[in-house]
mmCIF file of C-alpha atoms in Angstrom:
data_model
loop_
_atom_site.group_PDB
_atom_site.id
_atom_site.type_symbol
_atom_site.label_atom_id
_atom_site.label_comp_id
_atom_site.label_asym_id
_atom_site.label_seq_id
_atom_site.Cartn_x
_atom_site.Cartn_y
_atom_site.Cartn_z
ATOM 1 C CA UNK A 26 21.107 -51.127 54.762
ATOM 2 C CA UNK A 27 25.120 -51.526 54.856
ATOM 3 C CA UNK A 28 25.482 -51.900 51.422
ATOM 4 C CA UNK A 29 23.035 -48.646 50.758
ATOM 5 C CA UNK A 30 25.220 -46.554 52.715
ATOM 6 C CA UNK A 31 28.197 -48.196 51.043
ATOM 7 C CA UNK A 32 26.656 -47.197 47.662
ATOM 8 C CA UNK A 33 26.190 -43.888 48.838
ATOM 9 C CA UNK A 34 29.950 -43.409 50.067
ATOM 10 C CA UNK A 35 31.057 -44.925 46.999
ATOM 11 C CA UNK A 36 28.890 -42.569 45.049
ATOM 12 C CA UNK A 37 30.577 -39.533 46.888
ATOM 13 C CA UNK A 38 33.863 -40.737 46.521
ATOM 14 C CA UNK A 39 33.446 -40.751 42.718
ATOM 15 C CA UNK A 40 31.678 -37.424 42.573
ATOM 16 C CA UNK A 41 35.061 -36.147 44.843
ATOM 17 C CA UNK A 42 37.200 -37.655 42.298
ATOM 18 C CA UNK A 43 35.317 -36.424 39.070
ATOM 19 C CA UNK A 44 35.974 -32.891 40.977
ATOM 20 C CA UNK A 45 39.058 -33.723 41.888
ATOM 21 C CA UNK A 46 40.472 -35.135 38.798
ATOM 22 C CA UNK A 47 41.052 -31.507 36.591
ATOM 23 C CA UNK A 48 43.220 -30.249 39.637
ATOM 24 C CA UNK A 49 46.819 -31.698 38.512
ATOM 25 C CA UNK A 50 45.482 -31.082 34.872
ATOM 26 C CA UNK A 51 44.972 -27.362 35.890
ATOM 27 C CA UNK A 52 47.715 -27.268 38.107
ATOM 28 C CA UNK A 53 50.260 -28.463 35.633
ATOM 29 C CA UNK A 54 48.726 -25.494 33.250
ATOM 30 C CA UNK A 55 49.312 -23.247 35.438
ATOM 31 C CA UNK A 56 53.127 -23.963 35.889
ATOM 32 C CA UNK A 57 53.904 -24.205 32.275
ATOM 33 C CA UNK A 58 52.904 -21.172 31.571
ATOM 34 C CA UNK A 59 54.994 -19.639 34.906
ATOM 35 C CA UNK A 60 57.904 -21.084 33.137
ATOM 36 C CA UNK A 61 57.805 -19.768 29.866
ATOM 37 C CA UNK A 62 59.788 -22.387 27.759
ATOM 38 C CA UNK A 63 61.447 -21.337 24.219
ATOM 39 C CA UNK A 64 59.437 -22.509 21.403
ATOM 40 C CA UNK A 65 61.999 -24.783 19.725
ATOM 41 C CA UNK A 66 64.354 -27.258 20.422
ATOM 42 C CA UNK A 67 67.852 -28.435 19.448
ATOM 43 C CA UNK A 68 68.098 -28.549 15.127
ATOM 44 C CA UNK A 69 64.551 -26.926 15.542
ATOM 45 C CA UNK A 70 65.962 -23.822 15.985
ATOM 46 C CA UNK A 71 68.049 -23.325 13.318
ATOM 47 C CA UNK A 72 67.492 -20.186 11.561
ATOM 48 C CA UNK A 73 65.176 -18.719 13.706
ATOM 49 C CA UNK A 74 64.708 -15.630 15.663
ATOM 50 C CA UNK A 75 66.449 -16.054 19.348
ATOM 51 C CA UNK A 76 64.305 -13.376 20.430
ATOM 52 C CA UNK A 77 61.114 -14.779 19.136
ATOM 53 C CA UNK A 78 61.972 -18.340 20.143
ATOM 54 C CA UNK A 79 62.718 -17.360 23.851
ATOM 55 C CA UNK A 80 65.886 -18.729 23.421
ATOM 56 C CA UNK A 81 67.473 -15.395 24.374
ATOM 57 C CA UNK A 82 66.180 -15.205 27.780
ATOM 58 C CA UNK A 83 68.809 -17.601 28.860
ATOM 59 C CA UNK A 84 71.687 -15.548 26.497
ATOM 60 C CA UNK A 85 75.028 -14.789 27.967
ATOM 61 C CA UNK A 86 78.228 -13.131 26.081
ATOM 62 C CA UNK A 87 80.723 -15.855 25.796
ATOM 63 C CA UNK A 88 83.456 -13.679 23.251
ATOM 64 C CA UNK A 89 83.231 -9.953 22.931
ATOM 65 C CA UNK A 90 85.638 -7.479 20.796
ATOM 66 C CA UNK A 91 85.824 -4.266 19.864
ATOM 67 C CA UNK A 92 86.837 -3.220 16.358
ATOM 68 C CA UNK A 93 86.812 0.082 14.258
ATOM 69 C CA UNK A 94 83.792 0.904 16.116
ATOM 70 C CA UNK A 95 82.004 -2.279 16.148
ATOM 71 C CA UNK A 96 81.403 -4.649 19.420
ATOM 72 C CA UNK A 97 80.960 -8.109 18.564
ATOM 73 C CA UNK A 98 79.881 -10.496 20.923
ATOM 74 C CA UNK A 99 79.589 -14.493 20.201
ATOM 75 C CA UNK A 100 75.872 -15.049 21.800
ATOM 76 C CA UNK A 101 74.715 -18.413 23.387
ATOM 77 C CA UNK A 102 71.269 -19.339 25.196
ATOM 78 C CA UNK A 103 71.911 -21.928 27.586
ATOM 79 C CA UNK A 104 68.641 -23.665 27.608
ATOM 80 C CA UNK A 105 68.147 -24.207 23.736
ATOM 81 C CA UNK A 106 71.859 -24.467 23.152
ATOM 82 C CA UNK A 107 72.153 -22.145 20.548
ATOM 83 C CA UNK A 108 74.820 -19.632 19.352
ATOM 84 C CA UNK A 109 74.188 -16.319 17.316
ATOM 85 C CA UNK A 110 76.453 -12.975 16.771
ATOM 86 C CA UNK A 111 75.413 -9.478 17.776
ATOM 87 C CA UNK A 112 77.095 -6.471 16.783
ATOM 88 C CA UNK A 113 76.494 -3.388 18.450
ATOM 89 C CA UNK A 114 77.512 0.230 16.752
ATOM 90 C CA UNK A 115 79.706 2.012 19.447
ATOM 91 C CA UNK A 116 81.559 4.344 16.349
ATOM 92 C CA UNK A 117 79.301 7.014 18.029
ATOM 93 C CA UNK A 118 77.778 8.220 14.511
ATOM 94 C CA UNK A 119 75.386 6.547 12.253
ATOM 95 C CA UNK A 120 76.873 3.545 10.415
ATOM 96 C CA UNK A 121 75.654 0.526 8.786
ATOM 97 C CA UNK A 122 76.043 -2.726 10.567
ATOM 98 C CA UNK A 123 76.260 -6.116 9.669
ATOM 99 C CA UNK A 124 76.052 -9.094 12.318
ATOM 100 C CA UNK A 125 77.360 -13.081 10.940
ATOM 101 C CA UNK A 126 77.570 -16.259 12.728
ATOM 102 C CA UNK A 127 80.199 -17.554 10.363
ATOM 103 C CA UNK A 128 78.614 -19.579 7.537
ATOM 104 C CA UNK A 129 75.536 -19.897 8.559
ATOM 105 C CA UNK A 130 73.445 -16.329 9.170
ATOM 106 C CA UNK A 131 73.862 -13.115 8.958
ATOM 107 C CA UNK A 132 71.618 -9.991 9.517
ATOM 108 C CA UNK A 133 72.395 -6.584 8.469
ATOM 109 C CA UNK A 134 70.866 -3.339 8.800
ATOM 110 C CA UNK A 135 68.869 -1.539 5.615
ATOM 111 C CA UNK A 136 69.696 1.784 6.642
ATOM 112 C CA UNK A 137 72.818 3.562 9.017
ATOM 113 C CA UNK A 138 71.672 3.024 12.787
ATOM 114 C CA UNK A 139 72.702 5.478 15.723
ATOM 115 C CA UNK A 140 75.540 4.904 17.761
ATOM 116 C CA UNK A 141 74.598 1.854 20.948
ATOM 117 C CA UNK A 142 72.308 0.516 18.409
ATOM 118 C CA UNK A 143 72.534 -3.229 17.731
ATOM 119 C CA UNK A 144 71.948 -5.679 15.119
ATOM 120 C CA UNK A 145 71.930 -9.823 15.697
ATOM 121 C CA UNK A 146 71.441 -13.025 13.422
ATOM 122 C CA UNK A 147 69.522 -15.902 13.388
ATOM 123 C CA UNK A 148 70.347 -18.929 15.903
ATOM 124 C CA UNK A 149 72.393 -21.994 15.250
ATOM 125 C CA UNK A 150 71.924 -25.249 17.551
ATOM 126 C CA UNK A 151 75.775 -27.096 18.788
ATOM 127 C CA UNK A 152 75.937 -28.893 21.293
ATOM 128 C CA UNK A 153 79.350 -27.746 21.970
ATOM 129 C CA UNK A 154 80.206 -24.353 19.977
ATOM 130 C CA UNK A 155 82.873 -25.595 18.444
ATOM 131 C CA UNK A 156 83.165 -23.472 15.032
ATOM 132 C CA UNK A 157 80.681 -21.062 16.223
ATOM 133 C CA UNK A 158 82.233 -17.292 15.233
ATOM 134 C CA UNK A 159 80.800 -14.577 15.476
ATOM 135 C CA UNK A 160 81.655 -11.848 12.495
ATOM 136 C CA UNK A 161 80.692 -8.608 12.080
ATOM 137 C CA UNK A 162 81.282 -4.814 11.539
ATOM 138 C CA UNK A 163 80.058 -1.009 10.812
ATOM 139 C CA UNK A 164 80.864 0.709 7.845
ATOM 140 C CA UNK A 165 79.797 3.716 5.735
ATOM 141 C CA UNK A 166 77.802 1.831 3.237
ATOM 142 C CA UNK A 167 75.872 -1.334 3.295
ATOM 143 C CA UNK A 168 76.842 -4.337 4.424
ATOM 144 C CA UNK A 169 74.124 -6.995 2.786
ATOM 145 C CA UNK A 170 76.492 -10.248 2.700
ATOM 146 C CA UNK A 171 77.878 -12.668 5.020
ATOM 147 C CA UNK A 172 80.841 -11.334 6.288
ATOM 148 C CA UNK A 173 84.027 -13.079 7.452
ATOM 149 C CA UNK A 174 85.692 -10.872 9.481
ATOM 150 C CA UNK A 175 86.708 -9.463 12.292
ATOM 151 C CA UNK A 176 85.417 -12.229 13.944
ATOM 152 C CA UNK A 177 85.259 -13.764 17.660
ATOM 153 C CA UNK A 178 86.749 -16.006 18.603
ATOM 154 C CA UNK B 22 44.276 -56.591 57.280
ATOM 155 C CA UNK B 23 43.364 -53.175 57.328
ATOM 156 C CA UNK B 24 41.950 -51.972 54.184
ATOM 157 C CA UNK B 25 43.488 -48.598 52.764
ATOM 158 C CA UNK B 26 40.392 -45.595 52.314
ATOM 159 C CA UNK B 27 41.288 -44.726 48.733
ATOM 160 C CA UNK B 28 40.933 -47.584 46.364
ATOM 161 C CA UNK B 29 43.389 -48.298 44.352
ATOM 162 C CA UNK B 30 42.337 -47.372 40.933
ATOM 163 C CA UNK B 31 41.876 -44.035 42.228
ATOM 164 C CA UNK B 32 45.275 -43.527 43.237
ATOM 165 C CA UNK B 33 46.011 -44.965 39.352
ATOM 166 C CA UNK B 34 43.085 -42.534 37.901
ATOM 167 C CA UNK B 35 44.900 -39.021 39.745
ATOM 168 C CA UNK B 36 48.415 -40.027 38.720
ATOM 169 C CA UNK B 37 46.784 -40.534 35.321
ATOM 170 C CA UNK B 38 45.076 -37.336 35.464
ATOM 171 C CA UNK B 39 48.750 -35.417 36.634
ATOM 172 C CA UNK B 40 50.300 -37.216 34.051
ATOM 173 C CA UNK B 41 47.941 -36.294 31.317
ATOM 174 C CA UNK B 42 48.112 -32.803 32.193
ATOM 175 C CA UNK B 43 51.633 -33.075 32.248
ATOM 176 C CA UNK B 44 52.336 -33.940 28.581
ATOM 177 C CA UNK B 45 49.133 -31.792 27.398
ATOM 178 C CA UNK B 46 50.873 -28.454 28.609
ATOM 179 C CA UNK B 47 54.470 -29.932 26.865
ATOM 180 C CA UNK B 48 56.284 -29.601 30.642
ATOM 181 C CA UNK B 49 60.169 -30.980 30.773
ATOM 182 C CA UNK B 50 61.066 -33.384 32.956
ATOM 183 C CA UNK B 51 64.929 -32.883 32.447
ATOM 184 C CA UNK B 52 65.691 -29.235 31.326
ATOM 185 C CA UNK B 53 68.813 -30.239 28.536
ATOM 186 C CA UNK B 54 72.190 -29.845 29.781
ATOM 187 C CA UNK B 55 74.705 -28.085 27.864
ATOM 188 C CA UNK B 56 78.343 -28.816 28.102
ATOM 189 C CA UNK B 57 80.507 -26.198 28.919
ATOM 190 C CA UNK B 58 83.443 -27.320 26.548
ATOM 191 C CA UNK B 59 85.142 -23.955 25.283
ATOM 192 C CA UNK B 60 85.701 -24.152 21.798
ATOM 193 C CA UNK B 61 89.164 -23.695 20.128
ATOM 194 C CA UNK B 62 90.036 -20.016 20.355
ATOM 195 C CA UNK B 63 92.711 -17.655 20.048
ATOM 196 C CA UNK B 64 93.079 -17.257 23.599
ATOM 197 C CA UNK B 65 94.308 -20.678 23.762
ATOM 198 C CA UNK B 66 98.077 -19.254 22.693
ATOM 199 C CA UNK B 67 97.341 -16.753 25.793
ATOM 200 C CA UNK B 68 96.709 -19.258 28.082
ATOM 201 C CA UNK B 69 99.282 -21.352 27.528
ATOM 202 C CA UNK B 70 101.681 -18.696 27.317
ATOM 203 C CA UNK B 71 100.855 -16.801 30.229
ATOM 204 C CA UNK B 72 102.850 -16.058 33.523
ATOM 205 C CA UNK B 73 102.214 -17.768 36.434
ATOM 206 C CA UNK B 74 99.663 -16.670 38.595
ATOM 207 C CA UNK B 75 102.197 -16.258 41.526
ATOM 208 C CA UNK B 76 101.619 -11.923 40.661
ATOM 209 C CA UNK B 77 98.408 -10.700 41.421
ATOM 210 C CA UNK B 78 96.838 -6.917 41.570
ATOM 211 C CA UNK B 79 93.743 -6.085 43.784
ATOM 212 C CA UNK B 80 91.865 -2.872 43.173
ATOM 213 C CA UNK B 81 88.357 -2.575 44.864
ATOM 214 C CA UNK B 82 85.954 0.092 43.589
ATOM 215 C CA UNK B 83 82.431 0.634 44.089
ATOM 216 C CA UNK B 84 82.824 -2.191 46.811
ATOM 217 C CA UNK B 85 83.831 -5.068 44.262
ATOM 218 C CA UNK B 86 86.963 -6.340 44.208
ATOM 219 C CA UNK B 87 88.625 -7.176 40.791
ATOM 220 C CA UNK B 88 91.924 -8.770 40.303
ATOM 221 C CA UNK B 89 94.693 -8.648 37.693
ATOM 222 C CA UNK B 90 96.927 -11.630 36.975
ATOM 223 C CA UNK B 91 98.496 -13.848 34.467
ATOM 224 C CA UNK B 92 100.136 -11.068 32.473
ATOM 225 C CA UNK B 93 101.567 -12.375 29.291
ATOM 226 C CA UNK B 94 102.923 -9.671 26.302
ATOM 227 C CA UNK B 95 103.648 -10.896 22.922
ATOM 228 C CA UNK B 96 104.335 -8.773 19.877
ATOM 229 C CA UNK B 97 101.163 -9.288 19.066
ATOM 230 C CA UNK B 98 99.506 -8.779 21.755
ATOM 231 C CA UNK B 99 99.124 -8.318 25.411
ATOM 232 C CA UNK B 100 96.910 -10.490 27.835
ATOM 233 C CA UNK B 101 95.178 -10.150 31.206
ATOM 234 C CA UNK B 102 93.343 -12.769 33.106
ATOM 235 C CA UNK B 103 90.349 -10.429 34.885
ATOM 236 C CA UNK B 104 88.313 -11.733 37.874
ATOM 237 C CA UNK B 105 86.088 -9.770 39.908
ATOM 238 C CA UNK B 106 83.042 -10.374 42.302
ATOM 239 C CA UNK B 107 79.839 -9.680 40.952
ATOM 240 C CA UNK B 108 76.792 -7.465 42.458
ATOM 241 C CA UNK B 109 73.964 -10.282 40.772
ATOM 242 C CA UNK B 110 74.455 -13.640 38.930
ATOM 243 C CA UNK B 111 73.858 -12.234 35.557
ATOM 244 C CA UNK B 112 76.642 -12.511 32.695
ATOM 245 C CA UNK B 113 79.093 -9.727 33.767
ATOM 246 C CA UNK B 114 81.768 -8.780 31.407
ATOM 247 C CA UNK B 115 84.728 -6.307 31.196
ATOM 248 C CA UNK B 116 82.504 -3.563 29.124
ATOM 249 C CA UNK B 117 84.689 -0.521 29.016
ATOM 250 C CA UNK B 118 88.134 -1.561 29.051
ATOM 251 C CA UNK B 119 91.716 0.137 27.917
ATOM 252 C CA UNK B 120 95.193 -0.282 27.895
ATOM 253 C CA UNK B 121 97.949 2.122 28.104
ATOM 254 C CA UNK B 122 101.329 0.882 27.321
ATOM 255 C CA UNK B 123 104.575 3.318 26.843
ATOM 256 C CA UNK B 124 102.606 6.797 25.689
ATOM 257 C CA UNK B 125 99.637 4.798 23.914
ATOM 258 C CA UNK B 126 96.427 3.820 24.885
ATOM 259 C CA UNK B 127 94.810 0.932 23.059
ATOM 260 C CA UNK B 128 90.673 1.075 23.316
ATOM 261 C CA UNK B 129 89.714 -2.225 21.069
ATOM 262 C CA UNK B 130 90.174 -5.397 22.872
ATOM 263 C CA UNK B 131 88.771 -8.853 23.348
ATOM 264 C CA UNK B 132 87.166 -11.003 25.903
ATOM 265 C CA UNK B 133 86.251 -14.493 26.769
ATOM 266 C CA UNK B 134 84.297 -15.427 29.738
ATOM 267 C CA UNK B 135 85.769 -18.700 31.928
ATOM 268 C CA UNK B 136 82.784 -20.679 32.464
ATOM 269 C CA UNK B 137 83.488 -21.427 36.467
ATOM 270 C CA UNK B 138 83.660 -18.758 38.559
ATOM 271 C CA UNK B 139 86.464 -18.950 40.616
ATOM 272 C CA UNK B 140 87.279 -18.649 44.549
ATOM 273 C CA UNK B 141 89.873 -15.170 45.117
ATOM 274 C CA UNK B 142 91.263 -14.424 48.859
ATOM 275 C CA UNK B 143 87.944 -15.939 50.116
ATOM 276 C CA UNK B 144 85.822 -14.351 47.670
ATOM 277 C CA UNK B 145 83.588 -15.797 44.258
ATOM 278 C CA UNK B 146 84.977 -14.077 41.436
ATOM 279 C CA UNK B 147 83.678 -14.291 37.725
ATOM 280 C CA UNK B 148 86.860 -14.336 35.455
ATOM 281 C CA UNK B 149 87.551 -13.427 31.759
ATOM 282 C CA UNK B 150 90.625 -13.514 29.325
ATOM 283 C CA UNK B 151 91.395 -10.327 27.893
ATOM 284 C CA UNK B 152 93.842 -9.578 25.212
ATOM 285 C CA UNK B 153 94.635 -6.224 23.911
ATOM 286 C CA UNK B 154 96.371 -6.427 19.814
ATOM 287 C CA UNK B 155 99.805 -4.933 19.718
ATOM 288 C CA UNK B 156 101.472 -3.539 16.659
ATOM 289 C CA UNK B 157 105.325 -3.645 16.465
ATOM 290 C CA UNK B 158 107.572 -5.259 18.466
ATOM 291 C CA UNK B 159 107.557 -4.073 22.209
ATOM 292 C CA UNK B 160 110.236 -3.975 24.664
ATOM 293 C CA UNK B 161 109.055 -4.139 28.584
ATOM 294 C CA UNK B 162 107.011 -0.811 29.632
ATOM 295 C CA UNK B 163 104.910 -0.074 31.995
ATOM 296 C CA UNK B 164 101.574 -0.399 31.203
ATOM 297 C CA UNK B 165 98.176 0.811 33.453
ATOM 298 C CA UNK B 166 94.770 -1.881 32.655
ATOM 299 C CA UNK B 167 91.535 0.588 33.094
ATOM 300 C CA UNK B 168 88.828 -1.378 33.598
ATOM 301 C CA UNK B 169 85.820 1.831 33.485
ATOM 302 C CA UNK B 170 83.155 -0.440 33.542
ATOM 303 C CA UNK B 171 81.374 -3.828 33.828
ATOM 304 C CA UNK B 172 77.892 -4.889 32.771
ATOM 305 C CA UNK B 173 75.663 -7.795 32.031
ATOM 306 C CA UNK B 174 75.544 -8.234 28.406
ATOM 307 C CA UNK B 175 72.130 -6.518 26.786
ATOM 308 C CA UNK B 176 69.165 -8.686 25.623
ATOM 309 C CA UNK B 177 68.213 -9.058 22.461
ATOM 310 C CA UNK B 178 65.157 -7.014 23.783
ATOM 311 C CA UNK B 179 65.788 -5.319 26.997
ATOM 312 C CA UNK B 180 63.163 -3.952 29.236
ATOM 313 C CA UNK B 181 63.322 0.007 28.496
ATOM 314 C CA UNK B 182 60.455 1.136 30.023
ATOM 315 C CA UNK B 183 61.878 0.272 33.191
ATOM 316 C CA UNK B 184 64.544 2.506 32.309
ATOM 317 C CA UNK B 185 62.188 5.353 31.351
ATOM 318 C CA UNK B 186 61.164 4.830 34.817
ATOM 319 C CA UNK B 187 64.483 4.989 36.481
ATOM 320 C CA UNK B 188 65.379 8.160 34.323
ATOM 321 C CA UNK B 189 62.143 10.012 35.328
ATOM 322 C CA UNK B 190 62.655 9.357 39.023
ATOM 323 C CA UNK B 191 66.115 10.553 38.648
ATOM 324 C CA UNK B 192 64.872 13.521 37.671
ATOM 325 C CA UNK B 193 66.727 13.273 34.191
ATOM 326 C CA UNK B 194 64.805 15.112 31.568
ATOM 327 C CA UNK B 195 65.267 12.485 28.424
ATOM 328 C CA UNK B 196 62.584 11.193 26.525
ATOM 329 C CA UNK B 197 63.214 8.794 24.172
ATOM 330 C CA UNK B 198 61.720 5.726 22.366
ATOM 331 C CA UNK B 199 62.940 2.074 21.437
ATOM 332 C CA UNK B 200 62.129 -0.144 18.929
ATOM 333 C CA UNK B 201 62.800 -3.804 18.275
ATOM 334 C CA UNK B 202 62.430 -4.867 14.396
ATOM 335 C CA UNK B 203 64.000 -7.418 12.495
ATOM 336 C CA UNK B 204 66.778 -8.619 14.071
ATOM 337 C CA UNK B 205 67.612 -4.763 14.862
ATOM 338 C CA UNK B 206 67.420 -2.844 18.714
ATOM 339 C CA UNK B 207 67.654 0.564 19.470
ATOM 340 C CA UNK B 208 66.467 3.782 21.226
ATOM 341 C CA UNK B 209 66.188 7.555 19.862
ATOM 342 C CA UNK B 210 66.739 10.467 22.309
ATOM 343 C CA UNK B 211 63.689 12.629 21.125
ATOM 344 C CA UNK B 212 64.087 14.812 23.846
ATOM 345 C CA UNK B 213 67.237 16.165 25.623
ATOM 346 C CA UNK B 214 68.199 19.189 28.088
ATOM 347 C CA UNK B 215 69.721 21.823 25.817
ATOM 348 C CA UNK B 216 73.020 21.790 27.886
ATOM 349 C CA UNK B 217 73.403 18.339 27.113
ATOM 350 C CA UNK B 218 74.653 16.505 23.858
ATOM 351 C CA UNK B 219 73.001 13.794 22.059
ATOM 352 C CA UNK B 220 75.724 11.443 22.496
ATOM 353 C CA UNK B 221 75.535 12.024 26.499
ATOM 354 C CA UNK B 222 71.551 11.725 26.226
ATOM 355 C CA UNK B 223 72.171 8.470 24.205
ATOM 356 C CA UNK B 224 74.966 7.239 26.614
ATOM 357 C CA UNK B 225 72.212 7.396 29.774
ATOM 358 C CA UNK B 226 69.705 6.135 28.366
ATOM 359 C CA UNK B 227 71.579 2.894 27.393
ATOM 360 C CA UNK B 228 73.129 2.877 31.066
ATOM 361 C CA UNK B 229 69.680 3.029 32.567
ATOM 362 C CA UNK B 230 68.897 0.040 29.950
ATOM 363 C CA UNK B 231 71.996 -1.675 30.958
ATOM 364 C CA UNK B 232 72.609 -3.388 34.362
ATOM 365 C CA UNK B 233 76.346 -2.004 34.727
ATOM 366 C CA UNK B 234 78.347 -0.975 37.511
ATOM 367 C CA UNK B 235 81.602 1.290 37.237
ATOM 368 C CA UNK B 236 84.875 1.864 38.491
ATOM 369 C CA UNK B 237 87.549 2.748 37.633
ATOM 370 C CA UNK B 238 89.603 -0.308 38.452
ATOM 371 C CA UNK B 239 92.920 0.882 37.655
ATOM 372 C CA UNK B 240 95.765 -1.552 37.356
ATOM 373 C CA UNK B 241 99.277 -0.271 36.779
ATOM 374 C CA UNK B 242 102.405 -3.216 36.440
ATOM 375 C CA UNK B 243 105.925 -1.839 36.227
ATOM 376 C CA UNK B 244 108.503 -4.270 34.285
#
């Protein structure tokens, strides 16, 4: 009689557990996506969007300047450890602009954008930003090459 | 001996399960660290050729306090070291920034943020080198730092609707849209008082966008 009630316990505990056992699986879903984590990782996200990546939701402005109408800031995401430049038009008419993280990327815009209006490159990974600059300017005509200055720092 | 109510292998088969779930849904243990080693920089020279920091200059507006020190002037240039509480933790900068010295005010100049925020008169301050580029060599003037505004740095994409929001309830009569495409942000004023000029339309609409705060701070040193 014992061990039929034992069976019977034993058989509930198992049927608990089978219940039981998605919970952590679920729960651990359910943080993950809370947290939303960029979608690469160190050399991974080289040459790729910071915006796209998620890597920008960490960004702060570790250089800024201001030249003939151009800011330039020297970008880095803290999580993915990742530098890019971002050049904002502040010449308050319609120019051109042209945004380079120094021999690596550069992004430019096709046609003149309106003054607060900013363009930004692709991401580089460094673990320290040592030779990370950030180049860029505005201009009256196009600006479809990497540029190498002004730059920050 | 007292025997424990949960078996042993079903302590082992949850942990499993937590675990499993764990690496299925790709969640970090350790978030990666990233050193805060500032790179070489021109502001280097500035640093190590600035004064002292026995002079300091307080100005408070808007109920944050900012402080002037370390002034160093070079033919080059001239340099500032700029701390000042903050209203959030976000990335605040020196946004609008100019520099009168003698009869002429320079507009362009150049920051970098100090990764540790620093302890002023019993108060955290976040502080940045600034450096303004001089032309011509410069005897001692006085000069007046205006410091018009400060700001967290804009995302990549920011949230504008938010600031569509803000500018309706403000009773501001913009309406305007933003678009984020290739590596390119920006908004267009579509809409505008007719008293009002584009570039003033444009200029709220990125300070709604914008977390900023402004002053003026006004700083002026005397030789």
């Amino acid at each position: 009689m014992s061990i039929h009630k034992n069976g019977i316990r034993d058989n509930m505990k198992l049927t608990k557990l089978i219940v039981l056992f998605p919970i952590p699986f679920l729960l651990a879903i359910l943080v993950s996506s809370v947290t939303a984590d960029p979608t690469c990782s160190g050399t991974g996200c080289n040459g790729l969007n910071p915006n796209s990546t998620g890597c920008d939701a960490s960004a702060t402005t570790l250089y800024q300047t201001t030249n003939n109408g151009a800011k330039l800031e020297l970008r880095k995401s803290t999580v993915c450890s990742t530098y890019w430049a971002k050049t904002t038009n502040v010449s308050g008419v319609n120019k051109y602009a042209n945004a380079t993280l120094k021999y690596y990327y550069y992004s430019y815009s096709p046609a003149p954008i309106p003054n607060y209006q900013y363009v930004y490159s692709s991401q580089r990974y460094g673990t320290d930003g040592a030779y990370m600059n950030a180049c860029g300017q505005v201009s009256n005509s196009i600006i479809d090459s990497m540029i190498y200055s002004p730059c920050v720092p | 001996m007292k025997r424990s109510h949960i078996p042993t292998w079903c302590i082992l088969l949850l942990l499993g399960g937590m675990a499993t779930g764990l690496v299925f849904t790709g969640m970090k243990f350790v978030q990666p660290v990233f050193a805060e080693t500032s790179p070489d920089h021109p502001f280097i020279n500035l640093m190590s050729a600035a004064i002292p920091a026995e002079q300091t200059y307080i100005q408070t507006a808007n109920n944050l306090t900012m402080q002037a020190s370390r002034i160093s002037i070079s033919p080059e240039q001239a340099g500032f070291k700029l701390c000042f509480q903050t209203p959030n933790p976000g990335d605040w900068l020196p946004w609008e920034v100019s520099l009168v010295i003698g009869k002429q005010e320079i507009p362009d100049f150049s920051s970098m943020t100090l990764s540790e925020p620093e302890t002023v008169n019993g108060m955290e301050m976040k502080c940045h080198l600034l450096s303004f580029p001089l032309s011509g060599s410069r005897t001692a003037q006085d000069m007046i730092l205006r410091v018009d505004q400060i700001a967290v740095s804009m995302p990549e994409y920011p949230d504008y609707e938010r600031a569509k929001q803000q500018l309706a309830e403000a009773g501001v009569a913009i309406e305007f849209t933003c678009k984020h495409q290739d590596y390119i942000f920006g908004c267009e004023v579509f809409k505008k008082p007719a008293d009002m000029s584009l570039e003033d339309a444009e200029q709220l609409v990125y300070d709604a966008i914008q977390d900023d705060v402004k002053g003026p701070w006004v700083f002026e040193f005397q030789p």
